[in-house]
mmCIF file of C-alpha atoms in Angstrom:
data_model
loop_
_atom_site.group_PDB
_atom_site.id
_atom_site.type_symbol
_atom_site.label_atom_id
_atom_site.label_comp_id
_atom_site.label_asym_id
_atom_site.label_seq_id
_atom_site.Cartn_x
_atom_site.Cartn_y
_atom_site.Cartn_z
ATOM 1 C CA MET A 771 -12.989 60.440 23.208
ATOM 2 C CA GLN A 772 -14.376 57.288 24.818
ATOM 3 C CA ASN A 773 -14.695 57.171 28.576
ATOM 4 C CA PRO A 774 -12.480 54.223 29.601
ATOM 5 C CA LEU A 775 -14.689 53.713 32.677
ATOM 6 C CA ASN A 776 -17.901 53.409 30.671
ATOM 7 C CA PRO A 777 -18.299 49.782 29.525
ATOM 8 C CA TRP A 778 -21.217 50.725 27.261
ATOM 9 C CA ASP A 779 -18.792 52.518 24.942
ATOM 10 C CA ALA A 780 -17.176 49.158 24.190
ATOM 11 C CA LEU A 781 -20.591 47.663 23.400
ATOM 12 C CA ALA A 782 -21.690 50.357 20.950
ATOM 13 C CA ASP A 783 -20.299 48.825 17.754
ATOM 14 C CA PRO A 784 -21.479 45.199 18.215
ATOM 15 C CA HIS A 785 -24.811 46.421 19.637
ATOM 16 C CA TYR A 786 -25.417 48.650 16.630
ATOM 17 C CA GLN A 787 -24.225 46.204 13.972
ATOM 18 C CA GLU A 788 -26.257 43.321 15.390
ATOM 19 C CA LYS A 789 -29.397 45.439 15.249
ATOM 20 C CA ARG A 790 -28.704 46.518 11.716
ATOM 21 C CA ASN A 791 -27.962 42.996 10.460
ATOM 22 C CA THR A 792 -30.678 40.960 12.194
ATOM 23 C CA GLU A 793 -34.291 41.385 11.152
ATOM 24 C CA ASN A 794 -35.680 40.130 14.453
ATOM 25 C CA PHE A 795 -32.948 41.495 16.708
ATOM 26 C CA SER A 796 -32.603 41.200 20.426
ATOM 27 C CA PRO A 797 -34.294 38.368 22.237
ATOM 28 C CA GLY A 798 -36.497 40.093 24.765
ATOM 29 C CA THR A 799 -35.855 43.774 24.282
ATOM 30 C CA ILE A 800 -37.900 44.491 21.160
ATOM 31 C CA PRO A 801 -40.504 41.701 20.906
ATOM 32 C CA VAL A 802 -41.180 41.433 24.657
ATOM 33 C CA LEU A 803 -40.315 44.741 26.317
ATOM 34 C CA TRP A 804 -41.311 47.324 23.747
ATOM 35 C CA PRO A 805 -44.994 46.294 23.505
ATOM 36 C CA ALA A 806 -45.210 46.122 27.295
ATOM 37 C CA ILE A 807 -43.728 49.595 27.775
ATOM 38 C CA LEU A 808 -45.901 51.092 25.027
ATOM 39 C CA LYS A 809 -48.936 49.602 26.762
ATOM 40 C CA GLU A 810 -48.030 51.640 29.853
ATOM 41 C CA LEU A 811 -47.986 54.791 27.689
ATOM 42 C CA LYS A 812 -51.273 54.073 25.905
ATOM 43 C CA ASP A 813 -53.191 56.891 27.638
ATOM 44 C CA LEU A 814 -50.812 59.555 26.297
ATOM 45 C CA PRO A 815 -52.046 61.336 23.146
ATOM 46 C CA LYS A 816 -50.090 60.213 20.090
ATOM 47 C CA LYS A 817 -49.028 63.626 18.845
ATOM 48 C CA LYS A 818 -45.758 65.502 18.591
ATOM 49 C CA SER A 819 -46.653 67.742 21.533
ATOM 50 C CA THR A 820 -46.474 64.641 23.757
ATOM 51 C CA HIS A 821 -42.845 64.494 24.857
ATOM 52 C CA ILE A 822 -41.308 61.231 26.095
ATOM 53 C CA VAL A 823 -37.748 61.044 27.424
ATOM 54 C CA ASP A 824 -35.914 57.712 27.224
ATOM 55 C CA PHE A 825 -33.135 57.630 29.812
ATOM 56 C CA GLY A 826 -30.325 55.252 28.878
ATOM 57 C CA CYS A 827 -31.393 55.281 25.233
ATOM 58 C CA GLY A 828 -28.281 53.537 23.871
ATOM 59 C CA THR A 829 -28.297 53.638 20.073
ATOM 60 C CA GLY A 830 -31.734 55.281 20.065
ATOM 61 C CA ASP A 831 -33.918 52.483 18.720
ATOM 62 C CA PHE A 832 -36.751 52.917 21.215
ATOM 63 C CA CYS A 833 -36.667 56.699 20.730
ATOM 64 C CA ARG A 834 -37.234 56.187 17.023
ATOM 65 C CA LYS A 835 -40.048 53.754 17.795
ATOM 66 C CA LEU A 836 -41.709 56.411 19.969
ATOM 67 C CA CYS A 837 -41.495 58.887 17.092
ATOM 68 C CA ARG A 838 -43.034 56.348 14.718
ATOM 69 C CA GLU A 839 -45.860 55.941 17.237
ATOM 70 C CA GLY A 840 -46.560 59.662 16.934
ATOM 71 C CA TYR A 841 -44.755 61.092 19.975
ATOM 72 C CA SER A 842 -41.730 63.368 20.166
ATOM 73 C CA SER A 843 -38.775 61.846 21.973
ATOM 74 C CA THR A 844 -35.513 62.831 23.626
ATOM 75 C CA GLY A 845 -32.898 60.174 24.300
ATOM 76 C CA ILE A 846 -30.320 60.597 27.047
ATOM 77 C CA ASP A 847 -27.262 58.383 27.408
ATOM 78 C CA SER A 848 -23.895 58.569 29.139
ATOM 79 C CA SER A 849 -22.121 56.685 26.344
ATOM 80 C CA ILE A 850 -20.884 58.976 23.596
ATOM 81 C CA SER A 851 -20.174 55.900 21.443
ATOM 82 C CA MET A 852 -23.775 54.706 21.728
ATOM 83 C CA LEU A 853 -25.072 58.162 20.841
ATOM 84 C CA SER A 854 -22.741 58.410 17.844
ATOM 85 C CA LYS A 855 -24.677 55.448 16.413
ATOM 86 C CA ALA A 856 -28.018 56.970 17.382
ATOM 87 C CA TYR A 857 -27.257 60.162 15.475
ATOM 88 C CA ARG A 858 -26.895 58.205 12.215
ATOM 89 C CA ILE A 859 -30.659 57.809 11.874
ATOM 90 C CA CYS A 860 -32.798 60.932 12.267
ATOM 91 C CA ALA A 861 -36.549 61.235 12.697
ATOM 92 C CA PRO A 862 -39.003 64.132 13.071
ATOM 93 C CA GLY A 863 -39.454 65.093 16.718
ATOM 94 C CA LEU A 864 -36.301 63.260 17.824
ATOM 95 C CA SER A 865 -33.334 64.641 19.767
ATOM 96 C CA TYR A 866 -30.482 63.255 21.848
ATOM 97 C CA ILE A 867 -28.500 64.500 24.850
ATOM 98 C CA HIS A 868 -25.165 63.160 26.072
ATOM 99 C CA GLY A 869 -25.284 63.085 29.854
ATOM 100 C CA ASP A 870 -26.467 61.478 33.062
ATOM 101 C CA GLU A 871 -29.169 62.257 35.623
ATOM 102 C CA SER A 872 -28.282 65.949 35.598
ATOM 103 C CA ALA A 873 -29.226 66.134 31.904
ATOM 104 C CA LEU A 874 -32.579 64.525 32.673
ATOM 105 C CA GLU A 875 -33.190 66.981 35.499
ATOM 106 C CA LYS A 876 -32.730 69.916 33.104
ATOM 107 C CA ILE A 877 -35.786 68.794 31.095
ATOM 108 C CA ALA A 878 -37.605 70.626 33.935
ATOM 109 C CA GLN A 879 -41.283 69.606 33.811
ATOM 110 C CA LYS A 880 -41.397 69.338 30.022
ATOM 111 C CA ALA A 881 -41.766 65.546 29.806
ATOM 112 C CA ASP A 882 -45.113 63.753 29.715
ATOM 113 C CA ALA A 883 -43.333 60.476 30.406
ATOM 114 C CA VAL A 884 -39.880 59.148 31.233
ATOM 115 C CA THR A 885 -38.957 55.625 30.200
ATOM 116 C CA SER A 886 -35.919 53.682 31.388
ATOM 117 C CA ILE A 887 -35.553 50.265 29.805
ATOM 118 C CA MET A 888 -33.025 47.910 31.392
ATOM 119 C CA VAL A 889 -31.035 50.734 32.955
ATOM 120 C CA ILE A 890 -31.855 51.174 36.649
ATOM 121 C CA GLN A 891 -30.526 47.744 37.634
ATOM 122 C CA PHE A 892 -27.062 48.845 36.503
ATOM 123 C CA ILE A 893 -27.109 51.830 38.895
ATOM 124 C CA GLU A 894 -26.009 51.174 42.468
ATOM 125 C CA ASP A 895 -27.888 54.177 43.891
ATOM 126 C CA PRO A 896 -31.009 54.941 41.806
ATOM 127 C CA GLY A 897 -31.996 57.878 44.025
ATOM 128 C CA PRO A 898 -30.488 60.647 41.841
ATOM 129 C CA LEU A 899 -32.139 59.206 38.731
ATOM 130 C CA ILE A 900 -35.547 59.020 40.408
ATOM 131 C CA ARG A 901 -35.257 62.601 41.670
ATOM 132 C CA ALA A 902 -34.202 63.752 38.198
ATOM 133 C CA ALA A 903 -37.169 61.968 36.602
ATOM 134 C CA HIS A 904 -39.483 63.673 39.055
ATOM 135 C CA LYS A 905 -38.084 67.080 38.116
ATOM 136 C CA ALA A 906 -38.252 66.315 34.387
ATOM 137 C CA LEU A 907 -41.903 65.254 34.423
ATOM 138 C CA LYS A 908 -44.957 67.420 34.183
ATOM 139 C CA PRO A 909 -47.483 67.053 37.030
ATOM 140 C CA ASN A 910 -49.033 63.560 36.894
ATOM 141 C CA GLY A 911 -46.369 62.453 34.392
ATOM 142 C CA VAL A 912 -45.533 58.764 33.952
ATOM 143 C CA LEU A 913 -42.314 56.943 34.866
ATOM 144 C CA ALA A 914 -42.149 53.537 33.138
ATOM 145 C CA THR A 915 -39.217 51.261 33.952
ATOM 146 C CA ALA A 916 -38.054 47.784 32.998
ATOM 147 C CA VAL A 917 -35.549 45.798 35.059
ATOM 148 C CA TYR A 918 -34.601 42.165 35.565
ATOM 149 C CA ASN A 919 -37.182 40.033 37.345
ATOM 150 C CA PRO A 920 -35.502 38.739 40.539
ATOM 151 C CA ARG A 921 -37.135 35.321 39.977
ATOM 152 C CA PHE A 922 -35.433 35.130 36.569
ATOM 153 C CA ILE A 923 -32.054 35.729 38.229
ATOM 154 C CA GLU A 924 -32.738 32.911 40.672
ATOM 155 C CA ARG A 925 -33.670 30.597 37.818
ATOM 156 C CA CYS A 926 -30.500 31.500 35.915
ATOM 157 C CA LEU A 927 -28.356 30.776 38.957
ATOM 158 C CA GLU A 928 -30.018 27.375 39.299
ATOM 159 C CA THR A 929 -29.140 26.534 35.709
ATOM 160 C CA GLY A 930 -25.719 28.206 35.674
ATOM 161 C CA LYS A 931 -26.725 30.600 32.889
ATOM 162 C CA LYS A 932 -25.992 34.271 32.246
ATOM 163 C CA PHE A 933 -25.361 35.571 35.810
ATOM 164 C CA GLN A 934 -22.620 35.213 38.418
ATOM 165 C CA ARG A 935 -23.134 36.182 42.034
ATOM 166 C CA VAL A 936 -20.749 38.826 43.394
ATOM 167 C CA PRO A 937 -19.197 37.365 46.592
ATOM 168 C CA GLY A 938 -20.259 39.060 49.796
ATOM 169 C CA ASN A 939 -23.304 40.829 48.353
ATOM 170 C CA GLN A 940 -26.752 39.249 48.081
ATOM 171 C CA SER A 941 -28.119 41.782 45.570
ATOM 172 C CA ARG A 942 -25.183 42.214 43.154
ATOM 173 C CA TYR A 943 -24.535 39.987 40.174
ATOM 174 C CA ASP A 944 -22.274 40.122 37.145
ATOM 175 C CA VAL A 945 -23.982 39.582 33.806
ATOM 176 C CA LYS A 946 -22.162 39.081 30.522
ATOM 177 C CA ILE A 947 -23.326 41.472 27.816
ATOM 178 C CA GLY A 948 -21.369 41.099 24.619
ATOM 179 C CA ALA A 949 -17.712 40.838 25.630
ATOM 180 C CA CYS A 950 -18.218 42.791 28.871
ATOM 181 C CA MET A 951 -19.117 41.729 32.385
ATOM 182 C CA ILE A 952 -21.492 44.321 33.862
ATOM 183 C CA THR A 953 -22.477 44.526 37.520
ATOM 184 C CA THR A 954 -26.233 44.538 38.039
ATOM 185 C CA HIS A 955 -28.129 45.352 41.233
ATOM 186 C CA ILE A 956 -31.208 43.203 41.707
ATOM 187 C CA ARG A 957 -34.035 44.639 43.810
ATOM 188 C CA GLU A 958 -37.393 43.184 44.739
ATOM 189 C CA GLU A 959 -40.597 44.878 43.627
ATOM 190 C CA VAL A 960 -41.318 46.119 47.141
ATOM 191 C CA LEU A 961 -37.928 47.871 47.312
ATOM 192 C CA TYR A 962 -38.637 49.749 44.086
ATOM 193 C CA LYS A 963 -42.035 50.756 45.448
ATOM 194 C CA ILE A 964 -40.331 52.190 48.545
ATOM 195 C CA GLU A 965 -37.422 53.752 46.641
ATOM 196 C CA VAL A 966 -39.541 55.452 43.993
ATOM 197 C CA GLY A 967 -42.562 56.105 46.206
ATOM 198 C CA SER A 968 -40.476 58.022 48.717
ATOM 199 C CA ARG A 969 -39.435 60.471 46.012
ATOM 200 C CA GLY A 970 -42.762 61.895 44.940
ATOM 201 C CA PHE A 971 -44.283 59.053 42.899
ATOM 202 C CA GLU A 972 -47.284 56.777 43.270
ATOM 203 C CA TRP A 973 -47.035 53.173 42.145
ATOM 204 C CA GLU A 974 -49.528 52.257 39.422
ATOM 205 C CA SER A 975 -48.704 48.793 38.115
ATOM 206 C CA THR A 976 -46.240 45.914 37.909
ATOM 207 C CA SER A 977 -46.188 43.358 35.124
ATOM 208 C CA TYR A 978 -44.036 40.431 34.042
ATOM 209 C CA PRO A 979 -44.319 39.977 30.251
ATOM 210 C CA GLU A 980 -43.894 36.341 29.293
ATOM 211 C CA TYR A 981 -42.140 34.820 26.336
ATOM 212 C CA THR A 982 -44.701 33.955 23.708
ATOM 213 C CA PRO A 983 -44.704 30.787 21.568
ATOM 214 C CA GLU A 984 -43.883 33.034 18.605
ATOM 215 C CA PHE A 985 -40.850 34.409 20.435
ATOM 216 C CA LEU A 986 -39.633 30.925 21.300
ATOM 217 C CA ARG A 987 -40.076 29.876 17.683
ATOM 218 C CA LEU A 988 -38.075 32.817 16.324
ATOM 219 C CA PHE A 989 -35.239 32.926 18.856
ATOM 220 C CA LYS A 990 -32.894 30.267 20.121
ATOM 221 C CA VAL A 991 -31.729 31.423 23.536
ATOM 222 C CA ASP A 992 -29.434 29.750 26.041
ATOM 223 C CA PHE A 993 -31.164 30.971 29.205
ATOM 224 C CA PRO A 994 -34.355 29.882 31.008
ATOM 225 C CA THR A 995 -37.620 30.940 29.392
ATOM 226 C CA ASP A 996 -40.039 29.374 31.875
ATOM 227 C CA VAL A 997 -39.806 32.481 34.109
ATOM 228 C CA PRO A 998 -40.365 36.039 32.790
ATOM 229 C CA GLU A 999 -37.035 37.820 32.365
ATOM 230 C CA TYR A 1000 -38.361 41.339 32.952
ATOM 231 C CA MET A 1001 -40.246 43.238 35.608
ATOM 232 C CA ILE A 1002 -42.020 46.357 34.361
ATOM 233 C CA MET A 1003 -43.097 48.959 36.904
ATOM 234 C CA THR A 1004 -45.047 52.126 36.242
ATOM 235 C CA PHE A 1005 -45.310 55.112 38.568
ATOM 236 C CA ARG A 1006 -47.067 58.461 38.332
ATOM 237 C CA LYS A 1007 -45.694 61.733 39.599
ATOM 238 C CA LYS A 1008 -47.647 63.132 42.490
ATOM 239 C CA ASP A 1009 -48.932 66.622 41.871
ATOM 240 C CA GLN A 1010 -46.717 68.153 44.490
ATOM 241 C CA THR A 1011 -43.152 69.368 45.039
ATOM 242 C CA ILE A 1012 -40.758 67.018 46.790
ATOM 243 C CA SER A 1013 -38.003 68.019 49.146
ATOM 244 C CA SER A 1014 -34.497 68.282 47.720
ATOM 245 C CA THR A 1015 -33.339 66.109 50.626
ATOM 246 C CA MET A 1016 -35.371 63.084 49.478
#
């Protein structure tokens, strides 16, 4: 049964069909984000004993990409409709779990890396997710995240594209994804450094992958491309135990 409170259930069918029917699907996500995230994982051995968990995996496309790269992968998502699409395509070393942060926590120091691509900005309080990622990772494991670049949001507001400000809140915006309006929480880089750093991680890098001329040739988009859309941040788990009160 679909969760009527989970808007991602309603996006599962169009999301899946668009990917299946478009050779160069998804302006941004695949041609811009995937190479940037994989670059952050480049030091991990490409073998099936290297386990990467993708939190908020949706229909599982990035999980399958990780398996093709040589890793094993577990995808976690709260949308049963998204996962029903993910299960249609199997791959060696691939598994899925329906759940939230508590499912991630149960990985219990078995993950070499946790990725979260365009997920955290849709969570009002990211603290439970960050704590769960810490518990899921092995010592010195990698947390690689991708969120909206705050400068991109500002540029969209200037041009009247894609985002609407939520009245009375300077960090909340509604963004239209498919037929749904989803609330997103925009945080500056320094806030993520504080939020994640206070929960047992060390910041390693921040990058803003730009749209390439090839991307602009292939895709016709109706939002600004002169400012990078994404902010990618990578953290490493400190080799210590954090307090449950963090």
